Coordinates of C-alpha atoms and ligand atoms in Angstrom, one line a residue:
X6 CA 0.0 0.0 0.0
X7 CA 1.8 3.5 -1.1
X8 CA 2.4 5.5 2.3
X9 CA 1.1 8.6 3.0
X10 CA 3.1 11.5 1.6
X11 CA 3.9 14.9 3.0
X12 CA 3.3 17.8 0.3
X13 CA 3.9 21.6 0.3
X14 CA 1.4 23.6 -0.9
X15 CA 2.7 27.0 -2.3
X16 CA 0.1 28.6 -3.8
X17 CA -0.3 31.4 -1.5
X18 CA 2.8 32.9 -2.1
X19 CA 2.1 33.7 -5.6
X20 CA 1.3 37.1 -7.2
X21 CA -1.6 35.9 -9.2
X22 CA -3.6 35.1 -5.4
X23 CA -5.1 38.4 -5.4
X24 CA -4.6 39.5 -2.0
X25 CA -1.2 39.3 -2.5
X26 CA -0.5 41.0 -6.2
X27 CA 3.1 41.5 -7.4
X28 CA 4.3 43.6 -4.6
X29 CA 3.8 40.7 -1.9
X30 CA 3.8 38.0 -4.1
X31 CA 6.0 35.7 -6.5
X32 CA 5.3 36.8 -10.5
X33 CA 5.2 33.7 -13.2
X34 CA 8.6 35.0 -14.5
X35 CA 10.1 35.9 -10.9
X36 CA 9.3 32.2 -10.6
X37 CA 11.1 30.6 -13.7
X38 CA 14.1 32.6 -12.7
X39 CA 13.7 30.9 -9.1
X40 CA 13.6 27.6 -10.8
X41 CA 16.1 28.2 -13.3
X42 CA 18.4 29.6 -10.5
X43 CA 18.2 26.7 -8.1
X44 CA 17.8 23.8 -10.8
X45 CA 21.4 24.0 -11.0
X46 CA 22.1 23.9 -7.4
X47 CA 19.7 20.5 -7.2
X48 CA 22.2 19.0 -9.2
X49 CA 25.4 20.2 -7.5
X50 CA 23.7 19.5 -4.2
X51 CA 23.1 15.5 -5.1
X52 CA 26.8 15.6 -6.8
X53 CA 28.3 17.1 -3.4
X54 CA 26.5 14.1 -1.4
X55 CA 28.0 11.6 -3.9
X56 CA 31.2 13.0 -3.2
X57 CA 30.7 13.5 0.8
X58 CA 32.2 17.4 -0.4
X59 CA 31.8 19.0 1.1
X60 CA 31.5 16.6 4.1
X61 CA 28.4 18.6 6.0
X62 CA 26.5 17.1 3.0
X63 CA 26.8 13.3 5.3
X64 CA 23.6 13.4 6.7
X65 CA 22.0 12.8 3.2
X66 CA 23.4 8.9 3.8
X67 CA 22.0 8.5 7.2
X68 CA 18.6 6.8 6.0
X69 CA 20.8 4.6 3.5
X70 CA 22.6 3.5 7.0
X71 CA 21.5 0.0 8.2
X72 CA 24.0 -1.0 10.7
X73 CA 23.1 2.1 12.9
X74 CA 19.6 0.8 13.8
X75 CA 21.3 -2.3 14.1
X76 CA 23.2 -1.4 16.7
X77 CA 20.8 0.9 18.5
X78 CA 17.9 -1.8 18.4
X79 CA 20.9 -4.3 20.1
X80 CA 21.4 -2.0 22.7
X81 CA 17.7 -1.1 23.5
X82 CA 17.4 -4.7 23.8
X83 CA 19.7 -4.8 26.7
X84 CA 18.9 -1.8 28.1
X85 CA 15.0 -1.7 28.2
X86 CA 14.0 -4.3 30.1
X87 CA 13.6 -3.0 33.8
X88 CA 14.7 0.5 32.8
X89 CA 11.9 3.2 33.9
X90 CA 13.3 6.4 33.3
X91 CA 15.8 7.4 29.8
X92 CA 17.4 10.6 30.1
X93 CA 19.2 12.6 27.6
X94 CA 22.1 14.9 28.2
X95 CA 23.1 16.9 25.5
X96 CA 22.2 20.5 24.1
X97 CA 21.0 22.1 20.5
X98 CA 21.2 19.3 17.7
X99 CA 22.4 17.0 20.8
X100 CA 18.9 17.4 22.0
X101 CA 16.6 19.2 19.6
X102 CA 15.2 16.3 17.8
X103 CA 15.1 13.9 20.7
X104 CA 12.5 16.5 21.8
X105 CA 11.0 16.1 18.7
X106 CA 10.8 13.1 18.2
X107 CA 9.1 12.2 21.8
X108 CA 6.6 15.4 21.1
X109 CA 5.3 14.3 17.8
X110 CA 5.3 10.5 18.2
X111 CA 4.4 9.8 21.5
X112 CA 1.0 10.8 23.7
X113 CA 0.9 13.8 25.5
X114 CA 0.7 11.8 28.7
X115 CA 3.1 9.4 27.9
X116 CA 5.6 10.2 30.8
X117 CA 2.4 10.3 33.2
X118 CA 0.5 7.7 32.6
X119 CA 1.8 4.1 32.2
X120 CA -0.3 2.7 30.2
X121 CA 0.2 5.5 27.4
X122 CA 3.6 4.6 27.4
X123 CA 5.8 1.6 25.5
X124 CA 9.1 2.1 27.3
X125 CA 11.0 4.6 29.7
X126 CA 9.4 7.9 30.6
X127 CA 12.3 10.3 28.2
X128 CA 13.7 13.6 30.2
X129 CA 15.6 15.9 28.2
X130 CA 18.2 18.2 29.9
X131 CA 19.7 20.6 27.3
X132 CA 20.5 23.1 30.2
X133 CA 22.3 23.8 33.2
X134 CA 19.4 25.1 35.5
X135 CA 20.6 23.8 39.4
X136 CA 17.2 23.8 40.5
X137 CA 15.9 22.2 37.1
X138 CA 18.2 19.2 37.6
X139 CA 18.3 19.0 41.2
X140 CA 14.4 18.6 41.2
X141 CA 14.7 16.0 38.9
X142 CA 17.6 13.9 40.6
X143 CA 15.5 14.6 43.8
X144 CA 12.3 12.9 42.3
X145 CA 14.2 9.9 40.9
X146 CA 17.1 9.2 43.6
X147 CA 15.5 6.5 44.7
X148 CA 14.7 5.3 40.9
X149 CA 18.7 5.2 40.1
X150 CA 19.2 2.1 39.3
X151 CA 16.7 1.8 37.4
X152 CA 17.9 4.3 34.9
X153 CA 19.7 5.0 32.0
X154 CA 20.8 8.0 30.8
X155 CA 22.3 8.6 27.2
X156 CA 25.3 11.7 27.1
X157 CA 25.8 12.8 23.8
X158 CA 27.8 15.1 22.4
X159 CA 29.7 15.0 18.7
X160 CA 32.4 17.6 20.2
X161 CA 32.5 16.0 23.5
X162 CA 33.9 19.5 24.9
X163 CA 30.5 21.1 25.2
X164 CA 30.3 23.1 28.7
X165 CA 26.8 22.0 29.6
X166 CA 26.9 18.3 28.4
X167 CA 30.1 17.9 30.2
X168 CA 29.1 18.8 33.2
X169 CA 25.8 17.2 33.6
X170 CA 28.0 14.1 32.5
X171 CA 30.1 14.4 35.5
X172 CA 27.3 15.1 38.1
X173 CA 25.5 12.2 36.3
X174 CA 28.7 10.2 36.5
X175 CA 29.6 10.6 40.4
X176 CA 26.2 9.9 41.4
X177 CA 25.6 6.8 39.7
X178 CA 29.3 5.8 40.7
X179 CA 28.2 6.2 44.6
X180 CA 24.7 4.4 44.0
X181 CA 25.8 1.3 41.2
X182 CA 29.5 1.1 41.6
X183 CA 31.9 1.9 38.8
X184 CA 31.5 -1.4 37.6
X185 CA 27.6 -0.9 36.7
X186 CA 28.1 2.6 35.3
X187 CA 28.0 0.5 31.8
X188 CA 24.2 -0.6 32.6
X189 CA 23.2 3.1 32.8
X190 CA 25.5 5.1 31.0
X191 CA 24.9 5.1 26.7
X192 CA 27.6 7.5 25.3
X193 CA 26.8 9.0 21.9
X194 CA 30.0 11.0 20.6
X195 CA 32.1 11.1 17.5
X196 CA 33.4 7.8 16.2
X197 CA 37.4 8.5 17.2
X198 CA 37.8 11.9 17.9
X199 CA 36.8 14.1 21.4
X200 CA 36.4 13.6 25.4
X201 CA 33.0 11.8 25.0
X202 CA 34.6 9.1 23.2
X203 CA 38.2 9.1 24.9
X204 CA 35.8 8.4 28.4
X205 CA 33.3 6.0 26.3
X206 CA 36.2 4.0 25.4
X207 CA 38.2 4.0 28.9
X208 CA 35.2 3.3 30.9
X209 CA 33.5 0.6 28.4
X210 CA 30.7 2.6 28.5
X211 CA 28.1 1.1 25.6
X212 CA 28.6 3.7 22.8
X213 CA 27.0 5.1 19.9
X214 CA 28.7 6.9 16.8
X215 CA 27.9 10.0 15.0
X216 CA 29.0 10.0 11.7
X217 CA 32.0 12.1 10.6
X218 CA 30.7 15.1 8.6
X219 CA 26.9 15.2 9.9
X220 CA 26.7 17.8 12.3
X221 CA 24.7 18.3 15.3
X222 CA 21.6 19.7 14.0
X223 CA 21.4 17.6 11.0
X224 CA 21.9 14.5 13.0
X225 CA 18.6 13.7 14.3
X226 CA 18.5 10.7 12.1
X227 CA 21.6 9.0 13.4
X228 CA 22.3 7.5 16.7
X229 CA 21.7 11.0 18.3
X230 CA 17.7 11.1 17.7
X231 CA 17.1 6.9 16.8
X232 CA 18.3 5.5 20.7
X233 CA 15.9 7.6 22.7
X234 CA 13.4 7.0 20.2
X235 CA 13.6 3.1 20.1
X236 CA 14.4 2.9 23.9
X237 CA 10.3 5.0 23.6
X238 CA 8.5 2.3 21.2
X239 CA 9.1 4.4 18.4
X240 CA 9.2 2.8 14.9
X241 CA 12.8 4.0 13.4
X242 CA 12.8 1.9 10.9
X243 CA 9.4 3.5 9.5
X244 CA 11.0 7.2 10.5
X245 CA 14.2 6.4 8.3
X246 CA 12.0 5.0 5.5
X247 CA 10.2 8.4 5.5
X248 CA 13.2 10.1 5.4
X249 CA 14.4 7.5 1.9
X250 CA 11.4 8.0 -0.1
X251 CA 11.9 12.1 0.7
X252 CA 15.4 12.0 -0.6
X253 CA 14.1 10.6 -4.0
X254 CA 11.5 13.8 -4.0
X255 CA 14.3 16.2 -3.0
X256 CA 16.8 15.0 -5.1
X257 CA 14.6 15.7 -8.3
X258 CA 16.4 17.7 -10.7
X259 CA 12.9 19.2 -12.0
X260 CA 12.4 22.3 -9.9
X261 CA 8.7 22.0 -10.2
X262 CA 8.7 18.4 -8.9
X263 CA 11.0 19.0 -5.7
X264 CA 9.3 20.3 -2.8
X265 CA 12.8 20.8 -1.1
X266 CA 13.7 23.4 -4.0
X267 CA 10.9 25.4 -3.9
X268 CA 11.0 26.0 -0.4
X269 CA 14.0 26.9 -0.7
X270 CA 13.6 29.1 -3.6
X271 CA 10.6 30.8 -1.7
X272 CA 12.1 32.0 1.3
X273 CA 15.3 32.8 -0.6
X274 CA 13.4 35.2 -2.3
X275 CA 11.1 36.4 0.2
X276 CA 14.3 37.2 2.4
X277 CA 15.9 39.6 -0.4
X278 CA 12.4 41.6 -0.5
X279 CA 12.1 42.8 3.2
X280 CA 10.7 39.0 4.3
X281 CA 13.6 38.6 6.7
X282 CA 11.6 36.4 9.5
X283 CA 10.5 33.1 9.0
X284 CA 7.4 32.0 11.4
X285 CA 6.8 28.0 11.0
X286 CA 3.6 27.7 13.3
X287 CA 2.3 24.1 13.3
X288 CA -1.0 23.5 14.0
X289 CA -1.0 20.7 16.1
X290 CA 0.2 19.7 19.6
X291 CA 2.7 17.1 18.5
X292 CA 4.3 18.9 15.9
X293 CA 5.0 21.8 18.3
X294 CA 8.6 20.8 18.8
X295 CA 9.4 20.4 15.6
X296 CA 9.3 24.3 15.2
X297 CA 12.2 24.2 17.6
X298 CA 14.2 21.8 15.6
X299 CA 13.7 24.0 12.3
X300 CA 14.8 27.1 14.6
X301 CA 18.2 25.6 15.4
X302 CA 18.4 24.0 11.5
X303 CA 17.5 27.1 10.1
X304 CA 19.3 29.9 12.4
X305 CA 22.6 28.0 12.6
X306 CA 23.1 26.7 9.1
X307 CA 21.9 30.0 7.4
X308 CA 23.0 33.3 9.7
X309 CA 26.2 33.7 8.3
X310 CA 28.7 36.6 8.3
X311 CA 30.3 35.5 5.3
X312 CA 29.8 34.2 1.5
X313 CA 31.2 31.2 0.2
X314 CA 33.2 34.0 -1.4
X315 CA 35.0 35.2 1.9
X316 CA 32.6 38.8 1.4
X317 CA 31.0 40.1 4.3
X318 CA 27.2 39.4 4.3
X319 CA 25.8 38.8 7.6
X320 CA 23.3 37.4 6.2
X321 CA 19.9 35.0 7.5
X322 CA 16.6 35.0 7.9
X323 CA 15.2 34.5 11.5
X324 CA 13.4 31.8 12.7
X325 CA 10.1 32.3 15.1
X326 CA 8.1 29.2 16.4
X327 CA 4.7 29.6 16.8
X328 CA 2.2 27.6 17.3
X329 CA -1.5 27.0 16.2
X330 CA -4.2 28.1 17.8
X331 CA -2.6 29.6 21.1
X332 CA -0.7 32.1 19.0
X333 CA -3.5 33.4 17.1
X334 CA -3.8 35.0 20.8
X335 CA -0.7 36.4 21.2
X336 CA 1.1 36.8 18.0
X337 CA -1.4 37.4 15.1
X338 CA -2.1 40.8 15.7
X339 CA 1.4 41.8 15.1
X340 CA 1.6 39.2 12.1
X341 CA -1.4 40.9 11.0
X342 CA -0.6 44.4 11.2
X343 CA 3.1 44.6 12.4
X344 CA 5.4 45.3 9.7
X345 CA 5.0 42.6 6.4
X346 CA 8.3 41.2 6.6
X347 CA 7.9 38.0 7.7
X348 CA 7.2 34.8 5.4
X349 CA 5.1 31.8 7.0
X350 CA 5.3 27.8 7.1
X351 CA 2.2 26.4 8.5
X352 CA 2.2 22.9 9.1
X353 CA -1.5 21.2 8.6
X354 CA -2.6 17.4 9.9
X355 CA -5.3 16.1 7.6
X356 CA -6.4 13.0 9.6
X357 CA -6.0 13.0 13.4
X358 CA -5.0 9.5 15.2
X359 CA -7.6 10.9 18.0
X360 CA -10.6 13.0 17.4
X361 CA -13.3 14.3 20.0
X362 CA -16.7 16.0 19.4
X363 CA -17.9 18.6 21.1
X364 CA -20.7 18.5 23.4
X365 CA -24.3 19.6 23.3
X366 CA -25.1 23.3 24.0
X367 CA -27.0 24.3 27.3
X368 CA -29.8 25.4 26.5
X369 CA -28.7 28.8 28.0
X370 CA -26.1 29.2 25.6
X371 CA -27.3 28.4 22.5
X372 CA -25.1 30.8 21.0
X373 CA -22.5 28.0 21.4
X374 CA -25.1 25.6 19.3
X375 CA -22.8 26.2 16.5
X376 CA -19.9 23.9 17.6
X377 CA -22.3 21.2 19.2
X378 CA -21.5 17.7 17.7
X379 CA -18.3 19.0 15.7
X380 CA -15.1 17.6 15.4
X381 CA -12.5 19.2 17.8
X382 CA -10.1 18.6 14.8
X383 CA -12.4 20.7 12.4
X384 CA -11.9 23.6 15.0
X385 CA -8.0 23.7 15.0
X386 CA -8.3 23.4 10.7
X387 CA -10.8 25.3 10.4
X388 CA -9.1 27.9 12.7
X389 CA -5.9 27.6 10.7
X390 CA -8.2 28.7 7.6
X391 CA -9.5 31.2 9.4
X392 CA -6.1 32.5 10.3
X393 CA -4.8 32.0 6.2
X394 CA -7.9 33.9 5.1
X395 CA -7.3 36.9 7.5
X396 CA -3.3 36.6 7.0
X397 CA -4.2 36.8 3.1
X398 CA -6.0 39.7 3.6
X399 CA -3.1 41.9 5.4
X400 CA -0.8 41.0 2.2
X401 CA 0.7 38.1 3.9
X402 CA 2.4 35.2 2.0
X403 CA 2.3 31.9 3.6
X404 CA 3.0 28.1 2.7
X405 CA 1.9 25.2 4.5
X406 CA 3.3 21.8 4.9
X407 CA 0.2 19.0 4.9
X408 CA 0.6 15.9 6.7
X409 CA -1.8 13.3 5.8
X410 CA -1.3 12.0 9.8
X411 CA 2.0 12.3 11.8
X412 CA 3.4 9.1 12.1
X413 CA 7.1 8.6 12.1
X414 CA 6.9 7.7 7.8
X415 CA 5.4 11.2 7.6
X416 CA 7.9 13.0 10.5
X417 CA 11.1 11.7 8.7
X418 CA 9.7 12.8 5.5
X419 CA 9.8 16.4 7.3
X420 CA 12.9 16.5 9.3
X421 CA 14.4 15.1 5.8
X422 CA 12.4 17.7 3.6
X423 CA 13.6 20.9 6.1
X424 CA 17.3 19.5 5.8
X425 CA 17.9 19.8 2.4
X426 CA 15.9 22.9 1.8
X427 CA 18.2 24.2 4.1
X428 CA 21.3 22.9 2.3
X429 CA 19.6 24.4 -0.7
X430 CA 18.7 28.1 1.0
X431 CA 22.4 28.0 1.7
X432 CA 23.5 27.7 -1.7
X433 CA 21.2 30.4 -2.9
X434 CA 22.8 32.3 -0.3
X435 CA 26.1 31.6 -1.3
X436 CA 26.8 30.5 2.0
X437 CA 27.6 27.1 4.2
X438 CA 25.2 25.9 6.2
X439 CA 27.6 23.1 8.1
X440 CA 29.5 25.4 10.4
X441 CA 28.6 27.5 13.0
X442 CA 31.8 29.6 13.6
X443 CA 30.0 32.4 15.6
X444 CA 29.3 29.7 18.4
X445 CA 32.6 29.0 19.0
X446 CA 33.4 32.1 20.8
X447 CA 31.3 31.7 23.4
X448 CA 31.8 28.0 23.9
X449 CA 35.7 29.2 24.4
X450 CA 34.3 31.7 26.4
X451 CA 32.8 29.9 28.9
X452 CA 35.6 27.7 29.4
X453 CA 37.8 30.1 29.9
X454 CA 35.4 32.1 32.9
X455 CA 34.9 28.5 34.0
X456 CA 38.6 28.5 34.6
X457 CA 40.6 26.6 31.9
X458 CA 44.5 27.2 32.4
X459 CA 47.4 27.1 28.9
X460 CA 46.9 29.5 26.0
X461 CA 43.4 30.2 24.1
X462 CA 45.6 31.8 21.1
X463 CA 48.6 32.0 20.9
X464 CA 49.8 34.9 23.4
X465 CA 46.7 34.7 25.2
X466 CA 45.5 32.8 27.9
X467 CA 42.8 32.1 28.9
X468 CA 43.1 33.4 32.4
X469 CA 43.8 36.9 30.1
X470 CA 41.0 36.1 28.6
X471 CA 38.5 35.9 31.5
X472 CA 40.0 39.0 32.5
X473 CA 38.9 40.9 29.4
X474 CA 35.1 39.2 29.8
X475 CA 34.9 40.4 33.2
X476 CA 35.7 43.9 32.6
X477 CA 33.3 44.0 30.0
X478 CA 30.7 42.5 31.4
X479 CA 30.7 43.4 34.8
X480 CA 27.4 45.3 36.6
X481 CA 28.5 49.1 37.0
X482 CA 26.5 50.4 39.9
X483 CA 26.9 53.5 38.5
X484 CA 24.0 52.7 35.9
X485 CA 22.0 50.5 38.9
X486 CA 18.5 51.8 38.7
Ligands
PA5_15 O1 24.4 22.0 15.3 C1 25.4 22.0 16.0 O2 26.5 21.6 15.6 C2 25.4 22.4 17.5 O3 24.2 23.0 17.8 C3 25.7 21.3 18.4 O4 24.8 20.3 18.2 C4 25.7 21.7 19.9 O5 26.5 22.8 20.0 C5 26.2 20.6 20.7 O6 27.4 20.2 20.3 P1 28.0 18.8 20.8 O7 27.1 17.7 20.2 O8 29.3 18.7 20.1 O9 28.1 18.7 22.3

C-alpha cells in the first residue's frame, strides 16, 4: 500500500492570489528565474553528497545506513528491560530532535500515565538550571538504578553536556559502583575523535557513533535522535523510510517536482524583498517541537557573516516558532498588522489519530449551538483557515506543509524535507550551512570564565582572557537603577 506523503502547498505565495499581487507575491517570471536559479544547485547539491564534499552534506546517507539501527535496536534490547526512566544529556542538535521526536510521536501523557507509554518515561536536559536538575535527581534518587541515561555530544567539549556528564557520572558511581556505570551510562559521541569518546572508550561505556561530517543539527537521524526514540516504542525503521522516499522527492532535478527546491527558492526570495523572518507555526500539539528543531536548523546553518566567497554578508533569515491556535492569541495581531516582513510555514494534519466531538449546548447558551456535535479537529483546521484567510487579507504570504497524519513515515519525511531545503537556501545564499563559527566564541568563552588554564591563542591565555570578559561585562552600579 503506497504511504502517505507529506506535500507543500505554495500557492499562496504567488502574485496571481489576489490578495497578494506583485508587490507581496512571486510573478510567473520571478518564478522561472527561481527555478532556473536553483535547478542547478539540485544537481550540484546530489553531486556534493555523492562526493561527501563537502563533508556537512553526510547526513543525506543516514537513511541509507543499516547497521546504525542495528546497533541501537541491540542495545535497547539490553537496556529496556527494567529501565523506567531514559534521560538525555546533551544540548542544541544533541537534544533538539530527541525532543522532537518524543513530542510528535508519542502521547501527550506518555511520561504520566503508564499505560500511554511503551518504554522509559524520556527527560531531556539541554540546560544547566541547578534547580531544574536538582528537582529532577531529587524525584528519581530512589529510581537510580533503574535508569539510563544517554550523554551525547559529537564535540564532546561542550560546557553544559560535560558537566551534567560528571554530576551524572559521580552519582551513579556512589549508588551502582563503577562497575555498573556501563548498565546506565549510553555515550553518543564522535566515532574517534573528542572527550566523550576518549571516556566511552576507557570506561567501556556502551557507545553510539555520529558519523563524521553530519553535524549536530542535522543528525537527528543517526544514533543521536534513533536511541531515545527506540528505547520510547518508536518505529525508526518507518521514521528512516520516511526520510528514503523524501530523498528521491528532494533530489529531483525538475524544480517544479521538488518540494525541497521550492522552499528553498521561496524563502530565498522572500528574504531579499524585506521578508527577513520566518514564522513556522504548526497546527497541532505534536508537531509543536518540531518548530524548535527547524529554529536551530534554520538559524545556525543560514545566519552567516560570510559568502562562500569570503565577502562580508551577515546574512539569514530569522526563525520564530509559533504555534496553532494559542498564537493566534498572542502573536497574530502583530503578524497581521506589524510590519510585512515575515514569510510563514504552517504545518497542517489532515487525519488525526484521535478525534473528540464537542458536546451539546445548554440550552442557555445556544449561542455555542454552532460547535455542538463537531469535530474538535475541524476547530483547529478550520481555525488555521481562518487565520490564512485573514493573513491573506493583510498582504501576507504563507506556505503550508500538509501531513496526511503524523506518524514517524510522515515525520522523517519532514525533518528530511527541512534538511535539504536548508542545504539548498544556503547555496542560494552563497553561503555554508555546516558550520557555525559564531558559536565557537562563546563555547571558548565559557571555558575560559569557568577557569581553563594554557593558552586560548597563541599569546593569550585564557586566564587573560577571563579577565577581558569580566571587565566588559561586569554590573556598573553606577547605571543600577
Ligand atoms: O548543530 C550543532 O553543531 C550544534 O548545535 C551542536 O549540536 C551543539 O553545540 C552541541 O554540540 P556537541 O554535540 O558537540 O556537544
Amino acid at each position: 500500500m503506497a504511504q502517505p506523503q507529506i506535500k507543500l502547498h505554495y500557492k499562496n505565495v504567488l502574485a496571481k492570489v489576489q490578495p497578494l499581487g506583485p508587490e507581496h507575491g512571486i510573478t510567473d517570471d520571478q518564478l522561472s528565474d527561481l527555478a532556473e536559479k536553483t535547478s542547478p544547485l539540485i544537481k550540484q547539491l546530489n553531486e556534493q553528497t555523492r562526493a561527501s564534499q563537502p563533508p556537512g552534506t553526510a547526513y543525506r546517507k543516514l537513511p541509507y545506513d543499516a547497521k546504525t539501527p542495528q546497533q541501537v535496536k541491540e542495545l535497547v534490547a539490553k537496556l529496556k528491560d527494567g529501565c523506567e526512566n531514559l534521560v538525555v544529556l546533551g544540548i542544541g542538535g544533541s537534544a533538539l530532535g530527541n525532543i522532537a521526536l518524543q513530542t510528535a510521536l508519542n502521547s501527550y501523557m506518555y511520561n504520566l500515565d503508564d499505560k500511554q507509554r511503551s518504554g522509559p518515561r524520556l527527560f531531556v536536559f539541554d540546560n544547566v538550571d541547578p534547580t531544574q536538575l536538582t528537582s529532577f535527581l531529587d524525584a528519581i534518587s530512589d529510581d537510580l538504578d533503574k535508569t539510563v541515561f544517554n550523554v551525547i555530544s559529537k564535540s564532546g567539549r561542550t560546557a553544559e553536556t560535560a558537566a551534567q556528564f560528571l554530576i551524572i557520572r559521580d552519582l551513579l558511581k556512589n549508588k551502582v559502583g563503577k562497575n555498573a556505570l556501563k548498565n546506565h551510562i549510553v555515550a553518543t559521541a564522535d566515532p574517534e575523535k573528542g572527550t566523550l569518546r576518549k571516556i566511552a572508550d576507557e570506561e567501556k561505556l556502551p557507545s553510539l557513533q555520529i558519523p563524521k561530517g553530519v553535524g549536530g543539527r542535522f543528525s537527528v537521524l543517526s544514533a543521536v535522535g534513533l536511541f531515545s526514540a527506540a528505547m520510547c516504542g518508536i518505529d525508526i525503521d518507518s521514521l528512516l523510510a520516511g526520510a528514503k522516499d523524501m530523498d528521491i522527492r528532494v533530489s529531483n532535478e525538475d524544480f517544479y517536482k521538488n518540494p525541497a527546491a521550492i522552499n528553498a527558492a521561496v524563502n530565498h526570495h522572500f528574504y531579499n524583498r524585506g521578508k527577513k523572518i520566518s514564522v513556522i507555526m504548526p497546527y497541532s500539539y505534536h508537531l509543536k517541537n518540531l518548530a524548535d528543531w527547524y529554529r536551530q536548523l534554520w538559524a545556525e546553518s543560514l545566519g552567516k557573516a560570510e559568502n562562500l566567497t569570503g565577502s562580508e554578508v551577515h546574512i539569514g533569515p530569522t526563525p520564530v516558532k509559533a504555534l496553532g491556535t494559542t498564537d493566534q492569541h498572542s502573536q497574530v495581531q502583530l503578524y497581521r498588522e506589524g510590519p510585512n516582513d515575515k514569510l510563514f510555514t504552517f504545518l497542517e494534519v489532515q487525519n488525526f489519530e484521535q478525534d473528540l466531538k464537542i458536546g451539546p449546548a445548554p440550552e442557555s447558551a445556544p449561542e455555542l449551538q454552532f460547535l455542538a456535535q463537531k469535530n474538535l479537529s475541524l476547530l483547529l483546521n478550520n481555525e488555521k483557515k481562518a487565520t490564512e484567510y485573514a493573513l491573506l487579507q493583510s498582504h501576507r504570504p504563507y506556505l503550508t506543509v500538509l501531513f496526511p497524519e503524523v506518524s514517524p513515515y510522515t515525520v522523517g519525511q519532514f525533518i528530511y524535507l527541512f534538511e535539504v531545503t536548508t542545504s539548498l537556501t544556503a547555496a542560494l545564499f552563497n553561503t555554508n550551512p555546516y558550520n557555525q563559527p559564531a558559536v565557537e566564541l562563546g563555547k571558548e568563552a565559557t571555558f575560559a570564565l569557568m577557569g581553563r588554564t594554557g593558552d586560548y591563542k597563541p599569546n593569550y591565555k585564557y586566564d587573560d582572557f577571563a579577565k577581558d570578559i569580566q571587565t566588559l561585562t561586569k554590573v556598573d552600579e553606577e547605571f543600577l537603577v
